[in-house]
XYZ file of C-alpha atoms in Angstrom:
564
model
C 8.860 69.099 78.171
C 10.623 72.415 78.483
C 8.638 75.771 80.646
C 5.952 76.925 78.124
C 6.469 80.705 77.848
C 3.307 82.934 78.660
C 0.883 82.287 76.403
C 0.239 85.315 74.109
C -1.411 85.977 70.580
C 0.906 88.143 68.953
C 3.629 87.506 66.331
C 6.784 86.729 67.487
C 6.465 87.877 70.961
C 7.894 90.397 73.167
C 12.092 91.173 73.028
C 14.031 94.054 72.441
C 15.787 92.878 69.592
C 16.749 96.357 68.212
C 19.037 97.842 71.124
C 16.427 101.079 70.380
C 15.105 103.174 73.147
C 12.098 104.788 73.365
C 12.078 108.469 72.680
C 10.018 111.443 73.970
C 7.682 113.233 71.752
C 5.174 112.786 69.493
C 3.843 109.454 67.051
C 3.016 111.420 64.260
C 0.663 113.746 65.872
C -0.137 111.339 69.220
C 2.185 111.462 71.937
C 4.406 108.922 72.277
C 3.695 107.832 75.441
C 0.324 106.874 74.401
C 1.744 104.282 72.340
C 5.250 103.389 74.155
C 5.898 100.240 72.248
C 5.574 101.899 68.805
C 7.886 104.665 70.155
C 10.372 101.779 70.739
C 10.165 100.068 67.695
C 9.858 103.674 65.290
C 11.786 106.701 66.234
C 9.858 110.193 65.529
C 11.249 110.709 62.136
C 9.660 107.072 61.066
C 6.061 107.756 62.529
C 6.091 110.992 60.987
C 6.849 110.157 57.844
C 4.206 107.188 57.943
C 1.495 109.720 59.258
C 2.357 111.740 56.579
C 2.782 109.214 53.121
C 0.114 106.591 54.291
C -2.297 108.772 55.697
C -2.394 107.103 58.878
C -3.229 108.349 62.269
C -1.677 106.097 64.879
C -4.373 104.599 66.809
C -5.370 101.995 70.215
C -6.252 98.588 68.513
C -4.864 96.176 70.940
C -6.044 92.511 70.655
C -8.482 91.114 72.889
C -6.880 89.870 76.003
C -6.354 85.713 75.821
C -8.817 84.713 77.940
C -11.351 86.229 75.522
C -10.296 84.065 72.485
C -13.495 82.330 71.202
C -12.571 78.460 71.011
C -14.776 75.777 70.618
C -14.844 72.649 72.290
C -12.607 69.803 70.813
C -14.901 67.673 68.584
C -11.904 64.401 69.009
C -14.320 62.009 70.318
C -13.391 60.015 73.345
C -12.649 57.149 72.219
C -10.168 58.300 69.085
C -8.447 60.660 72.420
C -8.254 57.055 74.129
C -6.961 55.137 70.771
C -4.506 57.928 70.472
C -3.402 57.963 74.584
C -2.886 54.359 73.456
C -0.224 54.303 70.994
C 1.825 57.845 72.299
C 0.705 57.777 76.360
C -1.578 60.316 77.801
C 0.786 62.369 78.734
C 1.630 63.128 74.668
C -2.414 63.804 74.541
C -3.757 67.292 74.705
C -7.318 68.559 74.734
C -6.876 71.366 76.650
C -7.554 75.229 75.707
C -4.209 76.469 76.286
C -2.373 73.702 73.967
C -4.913 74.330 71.449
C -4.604 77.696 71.538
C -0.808 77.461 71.352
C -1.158 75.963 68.114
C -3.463 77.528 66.352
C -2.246 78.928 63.179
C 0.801 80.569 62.264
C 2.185 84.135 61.731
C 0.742 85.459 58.604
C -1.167 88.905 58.919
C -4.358 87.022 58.319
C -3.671 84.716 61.376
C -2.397 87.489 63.987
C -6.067 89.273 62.772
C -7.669 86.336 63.304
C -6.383 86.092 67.183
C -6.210 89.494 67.879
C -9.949 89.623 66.980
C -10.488 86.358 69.207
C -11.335 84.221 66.448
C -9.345 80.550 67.098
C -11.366 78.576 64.863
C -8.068 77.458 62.814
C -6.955 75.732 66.353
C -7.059 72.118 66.424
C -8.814 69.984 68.356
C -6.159 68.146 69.911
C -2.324 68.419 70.404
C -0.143 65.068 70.256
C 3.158 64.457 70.148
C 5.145 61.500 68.392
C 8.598 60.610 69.871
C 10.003 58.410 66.692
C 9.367 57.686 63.144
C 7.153 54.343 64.008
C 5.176 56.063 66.722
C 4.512 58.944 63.527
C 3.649 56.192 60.770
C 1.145 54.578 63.589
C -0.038 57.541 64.338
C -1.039 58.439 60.438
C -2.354 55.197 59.924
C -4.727 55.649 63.032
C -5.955 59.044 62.272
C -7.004 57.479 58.571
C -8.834 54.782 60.310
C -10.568 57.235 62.778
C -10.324 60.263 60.139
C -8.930 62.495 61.924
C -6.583 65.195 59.737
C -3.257 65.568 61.237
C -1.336 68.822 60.269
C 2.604 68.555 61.152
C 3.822 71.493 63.463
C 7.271 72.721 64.318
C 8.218 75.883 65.478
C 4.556 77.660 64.044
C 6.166 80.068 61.733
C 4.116 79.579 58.794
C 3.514 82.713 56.649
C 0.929 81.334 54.479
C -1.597 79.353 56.241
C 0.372 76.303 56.300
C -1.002 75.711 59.787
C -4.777 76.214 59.106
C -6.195 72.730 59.295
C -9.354 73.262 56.839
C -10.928 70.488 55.976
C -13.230 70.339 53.071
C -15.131 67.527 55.004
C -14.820 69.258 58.263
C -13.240 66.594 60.182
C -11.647 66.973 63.742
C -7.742 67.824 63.436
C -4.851 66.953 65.348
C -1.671 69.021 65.485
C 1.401 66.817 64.976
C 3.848 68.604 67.946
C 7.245 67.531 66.689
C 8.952 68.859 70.153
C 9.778 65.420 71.436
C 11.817 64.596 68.128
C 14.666 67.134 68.840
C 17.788 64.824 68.879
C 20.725 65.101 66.937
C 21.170 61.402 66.241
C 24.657 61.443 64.582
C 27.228 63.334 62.869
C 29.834 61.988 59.749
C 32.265 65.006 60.556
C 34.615 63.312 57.591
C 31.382 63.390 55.123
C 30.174 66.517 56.658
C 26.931 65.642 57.025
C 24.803 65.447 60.329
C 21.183 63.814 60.760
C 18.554 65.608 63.241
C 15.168 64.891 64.135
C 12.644 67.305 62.777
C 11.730 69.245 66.006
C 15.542 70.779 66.251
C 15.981 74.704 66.157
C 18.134 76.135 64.331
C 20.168 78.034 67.267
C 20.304 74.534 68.999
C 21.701 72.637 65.589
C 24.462 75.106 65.330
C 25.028 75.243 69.070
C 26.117 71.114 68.475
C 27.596 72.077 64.750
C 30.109 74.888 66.594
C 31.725 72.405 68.873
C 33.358 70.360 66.347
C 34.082 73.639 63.781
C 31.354 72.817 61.918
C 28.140 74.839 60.466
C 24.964 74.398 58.776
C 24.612 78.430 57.425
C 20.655 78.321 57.297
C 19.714 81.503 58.731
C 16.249 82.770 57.898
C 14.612 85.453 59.737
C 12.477 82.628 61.415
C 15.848 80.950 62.333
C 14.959 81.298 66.243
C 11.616 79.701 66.248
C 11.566 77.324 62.905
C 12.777 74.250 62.894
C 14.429 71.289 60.466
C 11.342 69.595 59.299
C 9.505 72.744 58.550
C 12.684 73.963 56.447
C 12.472 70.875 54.354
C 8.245 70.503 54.158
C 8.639 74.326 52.820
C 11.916 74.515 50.553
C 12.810 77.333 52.953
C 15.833 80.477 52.336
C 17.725 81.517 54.362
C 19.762 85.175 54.717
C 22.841 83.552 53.268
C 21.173 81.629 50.513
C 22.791 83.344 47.598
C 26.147 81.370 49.109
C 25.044 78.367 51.148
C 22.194 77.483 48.771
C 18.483 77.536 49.863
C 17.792 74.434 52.499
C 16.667 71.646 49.822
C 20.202 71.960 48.378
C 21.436 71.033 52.018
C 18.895 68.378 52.364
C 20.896 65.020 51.759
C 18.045 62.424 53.221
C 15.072 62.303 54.869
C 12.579 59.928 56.565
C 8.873 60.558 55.342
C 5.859 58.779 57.578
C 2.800 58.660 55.901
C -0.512 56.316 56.451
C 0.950 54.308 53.889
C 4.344 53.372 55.520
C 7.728 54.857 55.482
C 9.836 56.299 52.814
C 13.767 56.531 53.436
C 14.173 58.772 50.863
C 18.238 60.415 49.235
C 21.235 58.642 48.975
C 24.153 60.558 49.432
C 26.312 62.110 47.969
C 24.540 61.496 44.841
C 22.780 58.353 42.704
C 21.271 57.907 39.267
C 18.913 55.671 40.353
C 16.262 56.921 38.418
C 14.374 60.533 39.524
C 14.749 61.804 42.639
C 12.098 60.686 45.150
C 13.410 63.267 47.809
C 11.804 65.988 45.748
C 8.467 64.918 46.404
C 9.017 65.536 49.783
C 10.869 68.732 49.983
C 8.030 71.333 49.669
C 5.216 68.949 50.215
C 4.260 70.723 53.479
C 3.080 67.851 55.453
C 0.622 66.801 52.539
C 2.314 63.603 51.879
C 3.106 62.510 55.445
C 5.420 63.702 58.508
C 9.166 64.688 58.038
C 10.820 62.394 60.842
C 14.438 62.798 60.384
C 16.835 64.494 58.134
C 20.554 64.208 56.898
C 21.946 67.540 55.780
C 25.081 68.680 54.511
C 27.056 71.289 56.771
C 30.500 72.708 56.196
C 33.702 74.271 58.288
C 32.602 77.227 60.303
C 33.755 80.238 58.578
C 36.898 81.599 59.998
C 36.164 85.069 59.516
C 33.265 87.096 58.205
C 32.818 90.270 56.645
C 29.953 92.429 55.962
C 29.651 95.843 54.378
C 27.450 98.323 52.315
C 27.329 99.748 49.382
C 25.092 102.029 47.508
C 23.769 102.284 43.774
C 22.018 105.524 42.495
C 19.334 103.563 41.484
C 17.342 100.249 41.276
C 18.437 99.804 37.618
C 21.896 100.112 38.181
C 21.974 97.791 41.514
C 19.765 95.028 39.698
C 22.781 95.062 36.791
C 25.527 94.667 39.130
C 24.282 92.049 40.942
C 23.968 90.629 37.669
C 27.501 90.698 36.328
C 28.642 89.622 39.616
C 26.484 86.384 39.064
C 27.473 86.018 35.730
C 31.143 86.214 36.464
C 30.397 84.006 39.244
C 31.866 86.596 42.127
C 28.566 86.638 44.196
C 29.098 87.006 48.107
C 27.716 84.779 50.418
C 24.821 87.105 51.417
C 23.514 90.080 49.250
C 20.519 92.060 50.207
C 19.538 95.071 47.297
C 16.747 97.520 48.846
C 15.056 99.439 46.497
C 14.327 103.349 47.025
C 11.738 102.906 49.066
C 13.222 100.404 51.187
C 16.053 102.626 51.369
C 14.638 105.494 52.185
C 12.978 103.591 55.822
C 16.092 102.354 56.747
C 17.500 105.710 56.981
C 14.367 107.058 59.125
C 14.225 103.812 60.769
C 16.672 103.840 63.742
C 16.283 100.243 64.477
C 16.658 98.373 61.362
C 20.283 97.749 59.506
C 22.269 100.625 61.324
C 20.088 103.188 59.925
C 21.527 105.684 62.380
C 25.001 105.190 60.241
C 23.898 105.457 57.128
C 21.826 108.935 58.246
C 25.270 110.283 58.895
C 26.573 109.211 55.639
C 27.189 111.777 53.272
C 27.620 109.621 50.275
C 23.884 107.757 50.846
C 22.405 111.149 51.755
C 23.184 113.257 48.504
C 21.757 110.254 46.520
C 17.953 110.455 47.813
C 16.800 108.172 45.433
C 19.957 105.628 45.918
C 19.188 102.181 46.632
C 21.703 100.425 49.564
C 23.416 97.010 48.841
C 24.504 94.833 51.845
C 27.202 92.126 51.043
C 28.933 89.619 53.610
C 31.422 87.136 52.792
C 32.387 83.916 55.273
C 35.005 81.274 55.295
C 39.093 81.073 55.019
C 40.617 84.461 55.875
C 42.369 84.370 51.935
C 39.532 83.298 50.154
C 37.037 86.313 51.650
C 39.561 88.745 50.838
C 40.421 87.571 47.056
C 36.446 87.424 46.666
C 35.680 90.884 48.090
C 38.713 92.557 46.134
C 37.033 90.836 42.524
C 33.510 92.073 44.004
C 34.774 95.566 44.745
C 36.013 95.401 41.361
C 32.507 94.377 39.175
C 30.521 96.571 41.473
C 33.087 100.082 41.175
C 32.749 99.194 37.613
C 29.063 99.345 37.556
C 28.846 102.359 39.625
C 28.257 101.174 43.458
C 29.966 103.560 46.058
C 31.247 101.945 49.504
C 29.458 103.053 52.425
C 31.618 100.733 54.798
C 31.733 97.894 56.579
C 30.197 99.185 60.123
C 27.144 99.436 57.781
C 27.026 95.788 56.802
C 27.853 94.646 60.825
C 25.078 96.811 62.184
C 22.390 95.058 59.231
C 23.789 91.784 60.426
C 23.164 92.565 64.013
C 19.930 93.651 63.539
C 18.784 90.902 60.995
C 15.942 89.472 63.154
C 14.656 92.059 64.584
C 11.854 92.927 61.867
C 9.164 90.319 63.276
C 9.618 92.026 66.482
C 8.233 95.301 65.559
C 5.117 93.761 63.663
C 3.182 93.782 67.097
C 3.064 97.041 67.881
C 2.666 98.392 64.720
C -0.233 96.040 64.201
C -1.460 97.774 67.917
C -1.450 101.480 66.316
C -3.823 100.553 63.358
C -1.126 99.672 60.433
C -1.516 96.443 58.011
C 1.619 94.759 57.803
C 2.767 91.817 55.575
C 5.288 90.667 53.079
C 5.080 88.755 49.978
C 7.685 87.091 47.826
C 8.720 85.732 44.602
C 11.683 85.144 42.058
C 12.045 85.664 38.256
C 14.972 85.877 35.822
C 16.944 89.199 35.145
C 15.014 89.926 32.207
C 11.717 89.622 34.162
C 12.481 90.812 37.620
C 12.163 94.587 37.135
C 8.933 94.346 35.233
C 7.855 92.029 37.969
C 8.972 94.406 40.399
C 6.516 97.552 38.771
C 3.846 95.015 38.605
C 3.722 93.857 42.116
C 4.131 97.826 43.212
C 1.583 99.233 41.071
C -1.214 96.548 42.024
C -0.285 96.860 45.903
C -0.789 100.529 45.398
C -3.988 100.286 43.617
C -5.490 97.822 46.221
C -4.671 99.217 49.097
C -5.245 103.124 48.013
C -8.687 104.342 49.503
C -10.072 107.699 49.876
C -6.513 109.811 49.885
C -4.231 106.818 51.610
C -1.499 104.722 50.027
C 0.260 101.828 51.260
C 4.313 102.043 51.523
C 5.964 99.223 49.637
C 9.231 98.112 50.101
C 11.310 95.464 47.672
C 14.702 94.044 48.011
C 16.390 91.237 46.243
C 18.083 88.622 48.633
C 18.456 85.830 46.960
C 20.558 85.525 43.595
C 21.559 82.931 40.819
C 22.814 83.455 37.601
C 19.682 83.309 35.304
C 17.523 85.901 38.215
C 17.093 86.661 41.522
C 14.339 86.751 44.538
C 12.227 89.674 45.474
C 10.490 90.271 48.736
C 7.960 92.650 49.535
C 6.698 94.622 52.283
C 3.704 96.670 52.963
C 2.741 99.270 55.288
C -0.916 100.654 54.941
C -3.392 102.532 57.157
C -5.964 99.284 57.952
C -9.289 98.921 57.179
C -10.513 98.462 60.783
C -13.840 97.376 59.415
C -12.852 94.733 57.160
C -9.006 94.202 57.774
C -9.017 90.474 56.433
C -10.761 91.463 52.931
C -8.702 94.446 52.671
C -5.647 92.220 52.456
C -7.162 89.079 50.817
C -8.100 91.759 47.581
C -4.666 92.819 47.960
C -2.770 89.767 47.876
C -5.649 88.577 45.142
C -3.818 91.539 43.030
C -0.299 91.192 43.535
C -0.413 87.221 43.132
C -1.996 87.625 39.660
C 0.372 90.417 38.821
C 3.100 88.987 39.715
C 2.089 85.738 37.993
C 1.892 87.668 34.428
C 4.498 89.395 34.605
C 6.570 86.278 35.090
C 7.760 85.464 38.592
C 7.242 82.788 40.750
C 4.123 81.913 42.577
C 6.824 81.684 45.802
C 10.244 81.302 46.574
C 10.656 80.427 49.926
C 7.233 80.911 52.027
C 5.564 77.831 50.270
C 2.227 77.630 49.180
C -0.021 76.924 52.267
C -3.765 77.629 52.106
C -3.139 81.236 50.766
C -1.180 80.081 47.325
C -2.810 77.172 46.724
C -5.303 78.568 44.018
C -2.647 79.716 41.565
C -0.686 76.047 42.100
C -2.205 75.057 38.767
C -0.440 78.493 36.901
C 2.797 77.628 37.729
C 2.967 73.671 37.841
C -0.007 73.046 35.123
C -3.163 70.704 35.135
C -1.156 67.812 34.793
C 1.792 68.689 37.709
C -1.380 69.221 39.690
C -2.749 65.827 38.656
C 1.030 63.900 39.062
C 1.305 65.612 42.384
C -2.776 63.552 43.177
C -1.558 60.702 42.424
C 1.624 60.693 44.575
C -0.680 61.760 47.389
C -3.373 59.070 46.475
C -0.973 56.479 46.891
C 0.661 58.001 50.184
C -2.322 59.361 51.928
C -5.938 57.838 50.098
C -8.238 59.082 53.090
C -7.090 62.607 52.566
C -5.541 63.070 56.160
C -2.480 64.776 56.161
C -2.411 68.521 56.069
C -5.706 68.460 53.314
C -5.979 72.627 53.308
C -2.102 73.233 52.062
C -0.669 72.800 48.327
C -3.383 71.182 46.197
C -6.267 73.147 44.932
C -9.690 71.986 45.562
């Protein structure tokens, strides 16, 4: 096994991922110094402007120190620890509190809250770790003998409580540690496909891809910590979706164990032969069973890339030029549309998208209410510049103005970075969290109001409102994706229900107004209610079945996906 890292219970963990600096003065009325890790993360400008639209007054709430997490003991009993030591060898066997600890939920807001307060009761009681697809499918069927619930884990990235463990019947749970199965087991450079266990990263999988000119593209914001068989289990995005497709389109075969047996599921590069089984498994979330390998389809690594942004004077006008250019079939590769207010914190927010280029950009600045588009295009030197010249073209015509392409390279350098500054601003006494969901053209700005207007109302208290950011990042022809983020002063007395009646709010709004339950965080423990609204009584009830068949003791993963 690789050096564990110090155990902590933030989010992502400490790095300087922004190339920021601290600076001297004030956090919005508190000296800087006070809070030196906010300073980093939001220059002066930033934390005033918070202070001043949410109300907030930067404040100490630092998590309780690791030692103090509350953790029960395991409740495995001896003998299924010894049945289990059996079959994978002691030393794939863990009971103790730091392995617990270290997988104990994910990253929502609700599960950093949960930590920082020193609540671990979502940790499992025991960690284990299969090495091979038999050693998984014995390992299912055990833990339905002993009943034991066994909830895959990758990389622990989960936004949505897909990590959680509950248990209706409260039964002891095992985390599935897929860090042994990190091989890449072949690669059909003439087919361009490539098959990887499930544990594999993506930096590692396009380490191997680069050395014979080849690329997968998948490049969420997780991409550093999340790994293959949690892409597939969740339908994941990625930053380049809009070109690459999301991952189930690169998903040519998998290997499902489940306490049933084995499914060897996709036959590329396509069959007939009746519906497609592999669609039960992408998205099932480790419901059905344990992803144990994967074939996926890569392509040449781009020869060049190019990145640049434009801006719109408003959300309107950017929403119907990303619309002709899907219509007219001239979308780039990657396309990320912020709306005003999104717009308006890159340009105070020094450490996010090259915000210190666009402040200096005269054509952003006279349009204060302008919305900026970032567009990159990859692959053969010819074919990005005939594509950008037909792009430049729809988007002129529907009013964009070109800001440049330093301004498309610094969002591109700074892509991962977000997660990073979660931490601290959690630490000075701000909610943070993000929420997502598509809809077609004709829905997505009416979605869009509704989403803002119940965010506002649900987190507005007593003189404070909550900053909420959109942008579209994901297009198709008949709509588009948009993710949210919010910024709001937290209830330090009842943080958890102050974002549960939030999310409660913008789920159901964003429901009516006609956009997906989720795009591309899955549906977890926090979705799960509304699964019935968007699938129907009867997808819930063919979806039963399928896991009655695969799973009929209820083991795998019981408190994602399926309502009670």
């Amino acid at each position: 096994m690789p050096e564990q890292p110090e155990l902590t219970i933030q989010g992502w963990g400490p790095r300087d991922a922004t190339g920021t600096r601290a600076e001297d003065g004030d956090a919005g009325g508190v000296e800087a110094s006070a809070f030196p890790d906010l300073a980093e993360v939001l220059p002066k400008a930033a934390r005033r402007h918070l202070s001043r639209e949410l109300g907030w007054t930067p404040r100490r709430t630092p998590p309780v120190p690791v030692t103090q997490i509350r953790l029960a003991p395991s409740r495995l009993a001896e003998d299924g620890r010894l049945r289990l030591a059996e079959l994978l060898g002691e030393e794939h066997v863990s009971t103790d509190r730091e392995a617990r600890l270290r997988h104990a939920g994910g990253k929502s807001y609700l599960d950093l809250l949960r930590r920082r307060e020193g609540d671990a009761s979502d940790a499992p009681d025991a960690v284990v770790r299969p090495g091979s697809t038999a050693e998984t499918a014995a390992l299912l069927a055990l833990c339905s003998e002993l009943g034991v619930v066994a909830v895959p884990f990758g990389g622990g990235t989960s936004v949505v409580g897909g990590l959680s463990g509950v248990d209706a019947d409260d039964r002891p749970s095992i985390s599935v540690d897929l860090g042994r199965m990190t091989s890449v087991h072949a690669l059909d450079v003439a087919s361009s496909l490539v098959t990887v266990g499930p544990g594999v990263r993506g930096p590692t999988l396009e380490e191997h891809l680069e050395r014979h000119g080849l690329s997968l593209g998948h490049l969420p914001q997780s991409w550093e910590f999340a790994t293959m068989g949690g892409y597939a289990a969740t339908r994941s995005a990625g930053q380049a979706s809009t070109g690459v497709g999301r991952f189930d389109d690169l998903v040519a075969g998998l290997t499902l164990a489940t306490p049933s047996g084995v499914l060897e599921l996709g036959s590329p590069p396509a069959s007939a032969a009746g519906p497609d089984l592999l669609g039960l498994a992408l998205g099932s979330e480790g419901a059905l069973g344990v992803i144990t390998e994967l074939t996926l389809r890569v392509r040449p690594e781009p020869r060049t890339r190019h990145y640049e942004g434009w801006s719109f004077r408003s959300w309107e006008a950017g929403l119907a030029g990303l619309q002709r250019m899907a219509r007219h079939d001239l979308l780039p590769d990657v396309v990320r549309l912020s709306d005003p207010d999104e717009t308006r914190a890159e340009l105070l927010d020094g450490s996010r998208a090259g915000a210190s280029l666009l402040r200096g950009s005269l054509r952003l600045r006279r349009r204060a209410a302008g919305c900026l588009l970032v567009v990159g295009w990859e692959g053969l030197p010819a074919a990005v510049r005939a594509r950008r010249r037909a792009a430049a073209s729809v988007l002129r015509g529907a009013g964009a103005v070109r800001l440049g392409r330093r301004v498309g390279e610094a969002w591109r350098r700074h892509r991962y970075a977000a997660p990073y500054t979660r931490d601290s601003l959690l630490d000075a006494g701000l909610l943070v969290e993000t929420l997502e969901t598509a809809a077609t053209w004709t829905a997505l700005p009416t979605v869009h109001d509704a989403v803002r207007g119940a965010l506002r109302e649900a987190l507005g208290r007593r003189g404070k409102r909550p900053l909420v950011m959109s942008h579209v990042s994901h297009v198709y022809a008949t709509g588009a994706s948009l993710y949210v983020t919010v910024l709001a002063d937290r209830d330090d007395a009842l943080p958890i229900q102050q974002w549960l009646s939030a999310k409660r709010a913008a789920t159901d709004a964003l429901l009516s107004a006609g956009g997906t339950l989720t795009h591309h965080h899955a549906v977890g423990a926090d979705h799960r209610p509304w699964l019935e609204r968007e699938v129907g009584p009867l997808g819930v009830e063919v979806l039963r079945a399928v896991k009655q068949r695969l799973d009929p003791r209820n083991v795998c993963n019981p408190g994602v996906l399926l309502p009670d």
